[in-house]
Structure formats: structure tokens, C-alpha cells
Coordinates of C-alpha atoms in Angstrom, one line a residue:
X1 CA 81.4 -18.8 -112.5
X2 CA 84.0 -19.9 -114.9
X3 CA 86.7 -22.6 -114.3
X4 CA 89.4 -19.6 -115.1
X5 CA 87.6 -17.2 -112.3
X6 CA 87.1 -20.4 -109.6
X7 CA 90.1 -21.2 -110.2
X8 CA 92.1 -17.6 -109.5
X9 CA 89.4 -17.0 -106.4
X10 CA 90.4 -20.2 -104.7
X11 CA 93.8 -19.5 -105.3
X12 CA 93.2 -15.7 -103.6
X13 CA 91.6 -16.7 -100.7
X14 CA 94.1 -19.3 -100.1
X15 CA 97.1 -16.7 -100.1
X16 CA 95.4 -14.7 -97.1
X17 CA 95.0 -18.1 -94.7
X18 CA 98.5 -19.1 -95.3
X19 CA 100.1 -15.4 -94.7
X20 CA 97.9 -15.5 -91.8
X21 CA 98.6 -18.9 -89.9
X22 CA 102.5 -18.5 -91.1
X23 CA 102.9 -15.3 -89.4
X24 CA 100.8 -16.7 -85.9
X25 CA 102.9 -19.8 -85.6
X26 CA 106.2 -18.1 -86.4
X27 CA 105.4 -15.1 -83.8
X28 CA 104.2 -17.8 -81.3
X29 CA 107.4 -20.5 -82.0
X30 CA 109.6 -17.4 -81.6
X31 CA 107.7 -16.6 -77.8
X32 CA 108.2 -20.0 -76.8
X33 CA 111.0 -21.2 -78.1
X34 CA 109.3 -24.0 -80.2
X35 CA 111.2 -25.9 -83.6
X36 CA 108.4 -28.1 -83.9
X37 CA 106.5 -24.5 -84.6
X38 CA 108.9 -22.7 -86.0
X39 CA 109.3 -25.0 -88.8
X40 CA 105.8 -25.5 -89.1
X41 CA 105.6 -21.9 -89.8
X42 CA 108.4 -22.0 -92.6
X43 CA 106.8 -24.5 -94.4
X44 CA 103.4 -22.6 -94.0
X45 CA 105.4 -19.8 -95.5
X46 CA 106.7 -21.8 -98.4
X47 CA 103.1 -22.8 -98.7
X48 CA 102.4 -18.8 -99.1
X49 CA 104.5 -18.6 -101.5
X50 CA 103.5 -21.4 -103.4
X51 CA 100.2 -20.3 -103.3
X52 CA 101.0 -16.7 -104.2
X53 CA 103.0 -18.8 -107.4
X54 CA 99.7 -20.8 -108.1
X55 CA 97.7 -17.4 -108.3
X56 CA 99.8 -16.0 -110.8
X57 CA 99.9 -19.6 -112.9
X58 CA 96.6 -19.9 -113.7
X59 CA 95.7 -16.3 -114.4
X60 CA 98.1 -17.4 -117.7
X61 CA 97.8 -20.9 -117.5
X62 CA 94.0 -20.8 -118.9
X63 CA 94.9 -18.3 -121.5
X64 CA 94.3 -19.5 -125.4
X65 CA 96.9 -21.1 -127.2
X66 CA 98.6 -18.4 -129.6
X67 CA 101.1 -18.4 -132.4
X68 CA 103.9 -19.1 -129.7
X69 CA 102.3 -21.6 -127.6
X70 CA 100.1 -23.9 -129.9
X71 CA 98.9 -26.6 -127.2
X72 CA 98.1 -23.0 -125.1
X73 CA 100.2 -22.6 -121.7
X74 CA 99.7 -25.3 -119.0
X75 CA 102.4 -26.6 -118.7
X76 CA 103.2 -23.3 -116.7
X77 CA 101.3 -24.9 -113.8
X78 CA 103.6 -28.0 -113.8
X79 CA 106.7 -26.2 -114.0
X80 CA 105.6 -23.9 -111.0
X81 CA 104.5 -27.5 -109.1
X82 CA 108.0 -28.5 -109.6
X83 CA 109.6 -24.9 -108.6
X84 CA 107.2 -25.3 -105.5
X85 CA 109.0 -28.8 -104.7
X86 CA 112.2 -28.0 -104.8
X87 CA 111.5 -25.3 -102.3
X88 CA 110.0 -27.8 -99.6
X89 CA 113.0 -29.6 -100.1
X90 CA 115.2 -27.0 -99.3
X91 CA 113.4 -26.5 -95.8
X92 CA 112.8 -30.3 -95.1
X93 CA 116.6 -30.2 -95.7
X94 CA 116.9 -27.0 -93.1
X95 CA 114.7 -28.4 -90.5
X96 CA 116.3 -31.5 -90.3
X97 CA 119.8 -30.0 -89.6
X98 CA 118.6 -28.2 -87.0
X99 CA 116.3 -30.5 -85.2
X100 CA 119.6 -32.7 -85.5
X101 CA 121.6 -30.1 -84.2
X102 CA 119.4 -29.5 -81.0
X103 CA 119.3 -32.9 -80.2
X104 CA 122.8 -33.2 -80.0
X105 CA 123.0 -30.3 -78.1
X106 CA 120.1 -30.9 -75.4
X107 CA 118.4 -27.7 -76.3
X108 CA 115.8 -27.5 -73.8
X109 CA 112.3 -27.5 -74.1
X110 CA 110.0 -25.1 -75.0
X111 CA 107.8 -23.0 -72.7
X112 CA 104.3 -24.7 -72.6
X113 CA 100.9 -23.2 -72.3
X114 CA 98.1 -22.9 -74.0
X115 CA 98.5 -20.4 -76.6
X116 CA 100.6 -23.2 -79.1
X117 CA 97.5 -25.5 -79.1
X118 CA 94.6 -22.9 -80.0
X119 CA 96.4 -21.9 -82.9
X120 CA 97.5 -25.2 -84.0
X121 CA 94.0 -26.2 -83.8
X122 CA 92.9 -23.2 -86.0
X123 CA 95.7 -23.9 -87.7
X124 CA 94.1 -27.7 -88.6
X125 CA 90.4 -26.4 -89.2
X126 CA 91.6 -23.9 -91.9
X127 CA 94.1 -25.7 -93.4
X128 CA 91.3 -28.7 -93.3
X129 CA 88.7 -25.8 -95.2
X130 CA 91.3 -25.1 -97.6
X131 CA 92.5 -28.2 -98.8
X132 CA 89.4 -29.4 -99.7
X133 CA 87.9 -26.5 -101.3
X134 CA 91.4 -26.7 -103.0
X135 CA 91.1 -30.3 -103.9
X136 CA 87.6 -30.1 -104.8
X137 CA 88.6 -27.3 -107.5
X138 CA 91.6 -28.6 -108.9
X139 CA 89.5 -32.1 -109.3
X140 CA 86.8 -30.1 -111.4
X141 CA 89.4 -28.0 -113.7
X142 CA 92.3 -30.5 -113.7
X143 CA 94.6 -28.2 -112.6
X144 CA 98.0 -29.1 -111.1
X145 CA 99.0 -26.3 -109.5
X146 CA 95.8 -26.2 -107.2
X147 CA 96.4 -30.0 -106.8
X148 CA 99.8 -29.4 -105.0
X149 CA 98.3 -26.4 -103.4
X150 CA 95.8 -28.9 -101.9
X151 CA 98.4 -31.5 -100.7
X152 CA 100.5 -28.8 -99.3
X153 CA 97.4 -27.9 -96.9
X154 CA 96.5 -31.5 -96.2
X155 CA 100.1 -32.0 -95.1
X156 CA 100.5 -28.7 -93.0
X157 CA 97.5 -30.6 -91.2
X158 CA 99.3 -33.5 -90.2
X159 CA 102.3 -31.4 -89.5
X160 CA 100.5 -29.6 -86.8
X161 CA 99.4 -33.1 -85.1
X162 CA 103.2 -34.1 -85.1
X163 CA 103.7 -30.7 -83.3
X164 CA 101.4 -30.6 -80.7
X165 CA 102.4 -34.3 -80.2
X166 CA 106.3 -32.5 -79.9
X167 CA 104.8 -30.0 -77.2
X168 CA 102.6 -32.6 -75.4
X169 CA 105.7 -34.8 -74.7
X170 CA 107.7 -31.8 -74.1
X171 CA 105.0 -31.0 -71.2
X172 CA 105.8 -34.6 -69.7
X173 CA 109.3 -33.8 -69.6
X174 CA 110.5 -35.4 -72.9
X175 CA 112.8 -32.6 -73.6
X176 CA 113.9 -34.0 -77.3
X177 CA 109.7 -34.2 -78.3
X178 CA 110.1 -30.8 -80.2
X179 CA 113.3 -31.8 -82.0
X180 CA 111.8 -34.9 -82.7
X181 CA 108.3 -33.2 -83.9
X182 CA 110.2 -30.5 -86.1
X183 CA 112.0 -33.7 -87.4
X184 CA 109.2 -35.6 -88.2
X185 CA 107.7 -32.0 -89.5
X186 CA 110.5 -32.5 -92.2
X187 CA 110.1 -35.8 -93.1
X188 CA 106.4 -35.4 -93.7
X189 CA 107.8 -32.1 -96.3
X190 CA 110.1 -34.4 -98.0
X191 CA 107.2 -37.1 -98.7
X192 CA 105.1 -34.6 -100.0
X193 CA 108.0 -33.3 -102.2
X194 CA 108.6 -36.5 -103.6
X195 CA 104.8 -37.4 -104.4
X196 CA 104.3 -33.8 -106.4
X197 CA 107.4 -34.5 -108.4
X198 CA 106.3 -37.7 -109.4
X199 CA 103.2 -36.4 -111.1
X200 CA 104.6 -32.9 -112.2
X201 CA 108.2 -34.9 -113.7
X202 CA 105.5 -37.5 -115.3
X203 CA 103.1 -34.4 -116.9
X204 CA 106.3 -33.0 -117.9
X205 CA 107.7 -35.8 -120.4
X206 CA 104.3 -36.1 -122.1
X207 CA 103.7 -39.7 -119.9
X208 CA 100.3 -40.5 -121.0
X209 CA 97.7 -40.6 -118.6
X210 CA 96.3 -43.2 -117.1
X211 CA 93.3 -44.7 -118.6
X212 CA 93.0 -41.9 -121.4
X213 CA 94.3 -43.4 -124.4
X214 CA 91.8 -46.6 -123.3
X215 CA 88.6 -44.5 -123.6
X216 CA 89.7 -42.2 -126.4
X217 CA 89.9 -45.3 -128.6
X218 CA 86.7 -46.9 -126.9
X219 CA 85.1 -43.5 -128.3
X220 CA 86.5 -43.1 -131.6
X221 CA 85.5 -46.6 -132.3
X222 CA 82.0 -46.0 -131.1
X223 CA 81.4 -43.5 -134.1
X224 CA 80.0 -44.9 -137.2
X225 CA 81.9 -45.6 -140.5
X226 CA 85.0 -45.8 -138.3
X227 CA 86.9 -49.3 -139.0
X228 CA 89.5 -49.6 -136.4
X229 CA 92.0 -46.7 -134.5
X230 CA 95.2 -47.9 -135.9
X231 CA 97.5 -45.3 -133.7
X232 CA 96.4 -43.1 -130.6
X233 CA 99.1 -41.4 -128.4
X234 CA 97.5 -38.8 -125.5
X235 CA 99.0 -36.4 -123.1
X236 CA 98.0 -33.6 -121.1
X237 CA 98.9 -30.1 -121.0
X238 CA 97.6 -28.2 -118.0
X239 CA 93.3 -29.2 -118.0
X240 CA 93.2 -30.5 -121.4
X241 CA 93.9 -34.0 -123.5
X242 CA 95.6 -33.8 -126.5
X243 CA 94.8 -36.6 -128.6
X244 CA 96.5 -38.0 -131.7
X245 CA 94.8 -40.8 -133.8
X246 CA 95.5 -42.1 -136.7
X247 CA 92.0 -43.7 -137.7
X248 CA 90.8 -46.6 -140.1
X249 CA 88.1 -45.7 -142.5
X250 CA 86.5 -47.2 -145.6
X251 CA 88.4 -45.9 -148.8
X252 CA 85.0 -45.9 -150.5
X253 CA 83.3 -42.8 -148.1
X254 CA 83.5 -39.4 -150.1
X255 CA 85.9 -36.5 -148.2
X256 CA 82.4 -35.1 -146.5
X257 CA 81.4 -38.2 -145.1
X258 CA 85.0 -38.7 -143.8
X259 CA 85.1 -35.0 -142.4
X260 CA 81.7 -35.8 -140.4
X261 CA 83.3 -38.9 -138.7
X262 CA 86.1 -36.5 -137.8
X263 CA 83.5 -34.3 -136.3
X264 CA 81.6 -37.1 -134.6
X265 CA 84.5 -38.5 -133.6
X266 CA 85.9 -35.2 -131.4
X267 CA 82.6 -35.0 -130.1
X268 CA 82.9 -38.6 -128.9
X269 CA 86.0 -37.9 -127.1
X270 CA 84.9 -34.6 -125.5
X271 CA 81.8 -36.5 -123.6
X272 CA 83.8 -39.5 -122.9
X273 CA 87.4 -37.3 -121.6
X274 CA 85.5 -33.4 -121.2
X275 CA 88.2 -31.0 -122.5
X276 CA 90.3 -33.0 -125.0
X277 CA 91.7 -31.5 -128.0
X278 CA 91.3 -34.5 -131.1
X279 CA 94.0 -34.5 -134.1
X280 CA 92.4 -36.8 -136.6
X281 CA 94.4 -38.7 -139.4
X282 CA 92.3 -40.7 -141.2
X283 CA 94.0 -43.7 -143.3
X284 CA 91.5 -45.5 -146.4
X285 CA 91.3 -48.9 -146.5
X286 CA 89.2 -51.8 -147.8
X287 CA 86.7 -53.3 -145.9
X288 CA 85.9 -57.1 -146.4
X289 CA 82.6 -56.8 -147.9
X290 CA 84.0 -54.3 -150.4
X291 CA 82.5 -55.4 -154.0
X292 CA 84.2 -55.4 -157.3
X293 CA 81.9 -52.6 -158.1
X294 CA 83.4 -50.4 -155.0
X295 CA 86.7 -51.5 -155.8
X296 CA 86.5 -50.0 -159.4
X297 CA 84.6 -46.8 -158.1
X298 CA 87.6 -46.4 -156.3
X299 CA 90.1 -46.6 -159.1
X300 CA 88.3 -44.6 -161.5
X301 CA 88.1 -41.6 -157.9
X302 CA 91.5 -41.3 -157.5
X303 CA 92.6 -41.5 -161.2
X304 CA 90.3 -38.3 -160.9
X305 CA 88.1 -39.9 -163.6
X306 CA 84.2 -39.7 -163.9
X307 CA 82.2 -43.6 -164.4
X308 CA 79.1 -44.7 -164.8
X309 CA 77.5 -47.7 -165.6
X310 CA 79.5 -50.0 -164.2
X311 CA 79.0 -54.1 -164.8
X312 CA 80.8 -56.8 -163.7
X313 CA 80.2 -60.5 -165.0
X314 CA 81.9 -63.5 -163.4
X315 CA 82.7 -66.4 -165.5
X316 CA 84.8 -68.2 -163.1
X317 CA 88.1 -68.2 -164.7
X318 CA 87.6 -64.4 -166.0
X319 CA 86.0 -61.1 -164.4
X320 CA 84.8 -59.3 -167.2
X321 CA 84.6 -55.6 -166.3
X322 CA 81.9 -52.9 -168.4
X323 CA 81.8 -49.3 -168.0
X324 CA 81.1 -45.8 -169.3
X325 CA 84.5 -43.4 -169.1
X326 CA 83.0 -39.5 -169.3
X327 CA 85.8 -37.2 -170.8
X328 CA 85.7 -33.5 -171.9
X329 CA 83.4 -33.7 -175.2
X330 CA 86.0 -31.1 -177.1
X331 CA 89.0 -33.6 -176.3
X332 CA 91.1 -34.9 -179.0
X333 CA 90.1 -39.1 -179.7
X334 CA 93.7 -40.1 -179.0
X335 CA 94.0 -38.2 -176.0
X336 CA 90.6 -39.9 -174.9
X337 CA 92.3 -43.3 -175.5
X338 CA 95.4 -42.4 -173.2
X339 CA 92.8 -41.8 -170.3
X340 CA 90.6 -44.9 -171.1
X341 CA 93.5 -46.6 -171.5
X342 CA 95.7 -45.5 -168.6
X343 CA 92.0 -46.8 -166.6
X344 CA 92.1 -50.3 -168.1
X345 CA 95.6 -50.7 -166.9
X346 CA 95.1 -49.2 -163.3
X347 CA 92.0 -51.7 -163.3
X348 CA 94.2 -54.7 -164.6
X349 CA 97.1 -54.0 -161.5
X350 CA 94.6 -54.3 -158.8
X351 CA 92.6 -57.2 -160.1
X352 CA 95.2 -58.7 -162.1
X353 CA 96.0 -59.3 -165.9
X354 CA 93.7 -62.0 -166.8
X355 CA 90.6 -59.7 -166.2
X356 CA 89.1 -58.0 -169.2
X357 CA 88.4 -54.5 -168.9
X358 CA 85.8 -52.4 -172.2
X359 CA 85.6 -48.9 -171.4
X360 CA 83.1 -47.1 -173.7
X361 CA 84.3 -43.4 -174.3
X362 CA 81.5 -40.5 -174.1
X363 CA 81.0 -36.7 -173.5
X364 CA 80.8 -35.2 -170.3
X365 CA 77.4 -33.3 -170.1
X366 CA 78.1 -29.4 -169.7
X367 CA 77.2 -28.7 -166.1
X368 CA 75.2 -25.5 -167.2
X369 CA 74.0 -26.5 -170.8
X370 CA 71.7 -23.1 -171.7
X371 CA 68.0 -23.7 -172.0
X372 CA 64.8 -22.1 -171.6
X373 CA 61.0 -23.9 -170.5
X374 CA 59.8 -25.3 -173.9
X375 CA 56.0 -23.7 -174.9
X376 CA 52.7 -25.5 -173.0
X377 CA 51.9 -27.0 -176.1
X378 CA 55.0 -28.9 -176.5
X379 CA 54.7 -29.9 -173.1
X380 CA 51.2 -31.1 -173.5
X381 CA 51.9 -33.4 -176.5
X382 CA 55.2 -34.8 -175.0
X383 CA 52.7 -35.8 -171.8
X384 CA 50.4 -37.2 -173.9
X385 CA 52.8 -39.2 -175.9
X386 CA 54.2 -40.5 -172.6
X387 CA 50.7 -41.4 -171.3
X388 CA 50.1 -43.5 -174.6
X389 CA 53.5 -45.0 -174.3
X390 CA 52.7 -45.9 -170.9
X391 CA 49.5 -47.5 -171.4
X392 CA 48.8 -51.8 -171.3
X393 CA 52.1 -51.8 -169.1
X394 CA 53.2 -51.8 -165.0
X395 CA 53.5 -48.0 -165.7
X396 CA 51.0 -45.6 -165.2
X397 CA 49.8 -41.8 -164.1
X398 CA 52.4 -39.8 -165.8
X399 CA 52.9 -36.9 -164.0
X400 CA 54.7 -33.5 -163.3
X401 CA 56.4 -33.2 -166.7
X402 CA 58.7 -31.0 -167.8
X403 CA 60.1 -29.8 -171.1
X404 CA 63.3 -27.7 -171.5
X405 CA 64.7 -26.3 -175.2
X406 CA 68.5 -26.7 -174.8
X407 CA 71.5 -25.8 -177.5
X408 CA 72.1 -29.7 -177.4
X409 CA 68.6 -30.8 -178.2
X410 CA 65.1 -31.1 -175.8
X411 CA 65.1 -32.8 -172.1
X412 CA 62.3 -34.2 -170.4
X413 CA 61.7 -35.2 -167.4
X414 CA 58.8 -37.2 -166.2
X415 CA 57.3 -39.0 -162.4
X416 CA 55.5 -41.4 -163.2
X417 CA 53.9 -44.4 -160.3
X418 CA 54.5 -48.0 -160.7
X419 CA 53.1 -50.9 -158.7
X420 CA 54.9 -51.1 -155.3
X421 CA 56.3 -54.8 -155.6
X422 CA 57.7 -54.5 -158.8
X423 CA 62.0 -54.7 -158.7
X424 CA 63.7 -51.9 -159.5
X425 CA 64.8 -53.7 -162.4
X426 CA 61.7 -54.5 -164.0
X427 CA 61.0 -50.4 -163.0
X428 CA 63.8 -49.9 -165.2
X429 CA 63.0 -51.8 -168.4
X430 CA 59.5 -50.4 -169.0
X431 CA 60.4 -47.2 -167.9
X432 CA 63.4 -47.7 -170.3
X433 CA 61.0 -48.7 -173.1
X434 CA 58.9 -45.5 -172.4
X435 CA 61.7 -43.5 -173.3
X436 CA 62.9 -45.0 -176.2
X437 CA 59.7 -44.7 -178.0
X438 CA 59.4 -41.1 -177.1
X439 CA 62.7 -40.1 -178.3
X440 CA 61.5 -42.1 -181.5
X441 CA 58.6 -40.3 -181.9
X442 CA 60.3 -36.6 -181.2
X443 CA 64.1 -37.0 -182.5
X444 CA 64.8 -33.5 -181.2
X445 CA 64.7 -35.0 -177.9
X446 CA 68.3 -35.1 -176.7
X447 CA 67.5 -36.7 -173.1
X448 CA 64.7 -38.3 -170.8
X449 CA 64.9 -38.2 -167.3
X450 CA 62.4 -40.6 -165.7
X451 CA 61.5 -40.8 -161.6
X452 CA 59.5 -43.8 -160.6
X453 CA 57.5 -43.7 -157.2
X454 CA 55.2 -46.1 -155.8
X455 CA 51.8 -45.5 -155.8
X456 CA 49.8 -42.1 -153.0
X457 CA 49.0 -44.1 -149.6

């Protein structure tokens, strides 16, 4: 069953008991000239219509958010919990007058037999049935209006105590007991009045709820690559959180990896809160063990620029800062000198103006360069070549290579196995050797792509 159908079928069946009891205790009050009953009846009528009200609520109240109602339609439930309210205070208000009124009069008694108490005990064991079924389903689909619906119920209960008390001390010849029942009938009404206000007035500013915004940052935190929740600001609208966090997150993640801890992140707070609703603002910033490397790779990202090759030597009262600047092969020298330039200078403002900044300027490789599988023959004597290259040094079984004919020259690409303990920067020198003499001994060959692996288990 869903929470929108258990919802609307608790609410129905709670409309026939209420219409039910209201109408016994009012026809019975009226036979025996009972206040205490009488009232008891009103506010079991009030309760009909509040749970006639509630029926109709969350029939809309579960319904999507649209173009009109962007955080969906809730908050209907609260507004009909506090039309509900004002309603038992209007007959707390009633029955109080008159109870008054018939004290001050000496009304007398009521007749007493034993009609009054059977239906004030059915009158318990439904209302009993029906606020917790009522409780039970406004606890599993946070839903406000079934929560006042329940401590309507659970107050009609102690209302019919207070007026079979009213009738018992009637029957001993206390002739104010049902004034004084009916009064006490009210004053129960009012407390209950006051308590749903409370929480409807408090759902109604936006208050935040307790304990949310606690665990919504304990979860959001959880996720990894998060640095700290730097704002989060919760409220409820009808069953569901909405959550707003401003969140910390290294400047140095690409936009995918950020959108992943945004996804990780709403899951977090949907296990930790259930249905929660997670605006996510995330806010780049450095991390402590940020290197100058990172911080540079950073610059040259949001100057929209393309680096490689970046080195960075300390000499204690200088940083000396290397890299390779990739620009648009067809662009003008002096335009290219603007952009390195322009680099350099966001470089010297975050690290300061004694650090010295060479950016060397070269073509951006064509993302589609043409190019066509070179003939088995050329592949074969490149393979060998690398094979010869290869041998008396750390590198060895050449493998898998491959040999393309582009408009820019020849590209290879090669695997080739090293030993297992070797750095990747010894790795890199002979492999870097390798490729210089092939591109010595074959001048048409434009690039050499080289992947080193570790030798088959």
C-alpha cells in the first residue's frame, strides 16, 4: 500500500467512527439532559469535521510539486491543523459558558442509567483504535494533519473519563458533577488547541526541526571529497525535508567528481532523514596539503588554459615555476604571448612577485588528426627497431605495436614490460631513450606513445 493510499484509508475510516459516536452521544446527552455529554458530542463533531478536512488534505497534500507549488503542497496539512484548532477553541469557549451558566443557575442533574456509560465506554475503545492506528500512520508518513487527527481521538478519550466521572458524581447527588465535567471537557479542548498550534504555527514559519539540520550535516560530511558544510538551513513541508547546504569541496576536483559528491551526498541524507529533498551549493577551496603543482593546475583551469609538464624547483629564496602552455597551432605568435603572458601574471598574484614563472608555447594537437593503419611491413620494421633499441637495458618484450600514417607525420605506439621495482622515473628515462632513437632512425615519425607494465604474474 502506498503512504498516499494509507494515508486517505485511515483518514476514511476515521470519518465513519466519529459521525457515528457524535451522533450516539449527542442523541443520548439530549435524552438525559447531560452537558458533560452534550459537549462531548460537539467536540466529537468538530472532530468529524476535522477529520472529514484531513481526508480531503492529503488526497492534495501528497500531490507533486508543479510549476505553482515548487516545494509540492504540504503545507495544506498545516494550514487545515490550524483551521482545525481554531474550531476547538470556539467550542472549548462555548462549553465553558454554559457549564458556567448552569452552575450559577443550579440546573439540575441529569437522568442517570445505564445507557450513558455503554456508549462512553464504546466511545473510549474506538476512539482508543483510532488514535493509534492514527498515530501510528501519521508517525510513518510524517503527516500533520493525521497527527492532530490522532490527538483529537486521544483527547475525546480522556474527555469521556471526565464525563462519566460528571455522571458518577451526579448519581451521588453532586448535582454540579456535570457542569463541572462539561467544564473540565473544555479545558482538556483548549490544551489540546494550544499544543497543535504550537507545532502547526512552528511548521508554518519554516522553524527548523529538531535534530535535522544535526544529521543532515553529520551525513553530508560523511561523503568523501567533502571538506566541511559551511551553511545548512532545513525545514519541513508536509512529509518531506528540504535541505539547503552550502558545501566545502577541494577546488582541485573536476565538475564530474563534484557532481558525484552531490549525488552521494543526497543519498546520504535520504538514508540518514528518509524523504528529504537536498539543494547542494558547492564552494572550492584549498585544502592544506594542496601542492604548488595543484595550485598551478588550478590557475591555468580557470584561465580556461591547457598545461602540461609542470615543474616546480625550490631554491629557498625563489620558486622557480616550468611549464608547457598548449594554444591553437594556427594562432598569431603575439596573440600566443598575451595568453602566456596573461598566465605568468595570474601565477605571479597567487604566489607572489619574486617567483619566476617560463612558460614554453606549443601547438595544441588536433583532437581528430586524419590517419589510416600504416602497411604490416612498416609495422614490422618499426617493432623490430624498438626491440633492438630496447635491448642491454631495464626494457624488454616489446609488444602490441601500432603504426598510424597521419597528415602531421607517423605515430607509434608501443607496451612494452619493465622490471617491477624499477621507479617510474627510471621507467621513464629508458623508455624516453627508446623513443628518441626511433624517431632518429625514422624522421617521419611525428610521435611515440610508450605504455610500461610490469612483467605477466
Amino acid at each position: 500500500m502506498t503512504t498516499e493510499t494509507s494515508k486517505t484509508s485511515v483518514a476514511a475510516i476515521s470519518i465513519f467512527a466519529s459521525g457515528g459516536m457524535a451522533i450516539a452521544k449527542f442523541v443520548v446527552g439530549i435524552a438525559i439532559g447531560s452537558l458533560a455529554l452534550i459537549s462531548e458530542a460537539l467536540h466529537s463533531s468538530i472532530d468529524l469535521v476535522a477529520t472529514i478536512i484531513t481526508w480531503a488534505v492529503v488526497r492534495v497534500s501528497d500531490k507533486p510539486a508543479d510549476d505553482e507549488h515548487h516545494y509540492g503542497h504540504g503545507k495544506l496539512e498545516s494550514i487545515s491543523a490550524l483551521g482545525v484548532t481554531a474550531l476547538l477553541y470556539v467550542l472549548a469557549g462555548g462549553i465553558l459558558v454554559e457549564a458556567y451558566s448552569r452552575i450559577r443557575e443550579g440546573t439540575p442533574p441529569p437522568t442517570i442509567s445505564a445507557v450513558p456509560f455503554v456508549v462512553l465506554v464504546i466511545d473510549i475503545v474506538v476512539n482508543l483504535w483510532r488514535a493509534r492506528a492514527l498515530h501510528r500512520a501519521a508517525r510513518e508518513t510524517k503527516s500533520q494533519a493525521l497527527a492532530a487527527d490522532a490527538l483529537h481521538f486521544a483527547s475525546d478519550v480522556m474527555g469521556s473519563f471526565a464525563v462519566i466521572a460528571g455522571l458518577i458524581l451526579a448519581a451521588l447527588g453532586f448535582w454540579w458533577g456535570d457542569a463541572a465535567a462539561a467544564a473540565a471537557v473544555a479545558v482538556m479542548i483548549a490544551l489540546l488547541g494550544l499544543r497543535m498550534a504550537g507545532s502547526t504555527v512552528e511548521t508554518l514559519v519554516d522553524r527548523a526541526p529538531d535534530g535535522v539540520a544535526e544529521r543532515a550535516t553529520a551525513a553530508i560530511r560523511s561523503v568523501p571529497g567533502v571538506v566541511d558544510v559551511e551553511r545548512l538551513r532545513a525545514r519541513m513541508v508536509g512529509s518531506t525535508y528540504f535541505i539547503d547546504a552550502i558545501v566545502q569541496v577541494p577546488r582541485t576536483y573536476p565538475i564530474d567528481r563534484i557532481d558525484a559528491i552531490k549525488q552521494q551526498s543526497q543519498q546520504a541524507v535520504s538514508k540518514a532523514l528518509g524523504d528529504a529533498d537536498l539543494t547542494f551549493a558547492a564552494v572550492p577551496v584549498a585544502r592544506n596539503n594542496e601542492t604548488v603543482r595543484d595550485r598551478i593546475m588550478v590557475i591555468a583551469r580557470n584561465s580556461g588554459l591547457a598545461v602540461h609538464h609542470v615543474t616546480v624547483h625550490d631554491l629557498g629564496d625563489k620558486l622557480i615555476v616550468s611549464l608547457d602552455l598548449e594554444v591553437d597551432g594556427e594562432m598569431p605568435l603575439v596573440a600566443a604571448h598575451d595568453v602566456a603572458n596573461a598566465l605568468e601574471r595570474n601565477v605571479k598574484d597567487d604566489f607572489g612577485e619574486d617567483v619566476e614563472v617560463d612558460v614554453h608555447i606549443e601547438p595544441l594537437e588536433p583532437e581528430l588528426p586524419h590517419g589510416i593503419d600504416a602497411p604490416v611491413e612498416r609495422v614490422e620494421a618499426i617493432t623490430a627497431a624498438l626491440t633492438g633499441f630496447a635491448a642491454g637495458s631495464d626494457i624488454h618484450d616489446i609488444h602490441n605495436v601500432r603504426v598510424r600514417n597521419t597528415d602531421a607525420g607517423e605515430i607509434v605506439n608501443f607496451h612494452c614490460r619493465a622490471v617491477p621495482s624499477m621507479s617510474v622515473i627510471r621507467v621513464h628515462e629508458h623508455v624516453d631513450e627508446i623513443e628518441r632513437a626511433l624517431r632518429r632512425a625514422f624522421p617521419s615519425v611525428k610521435r611515440v606513445i610508450s605504455h610500461a607494465e610490469p612483467p605477466r604474474a
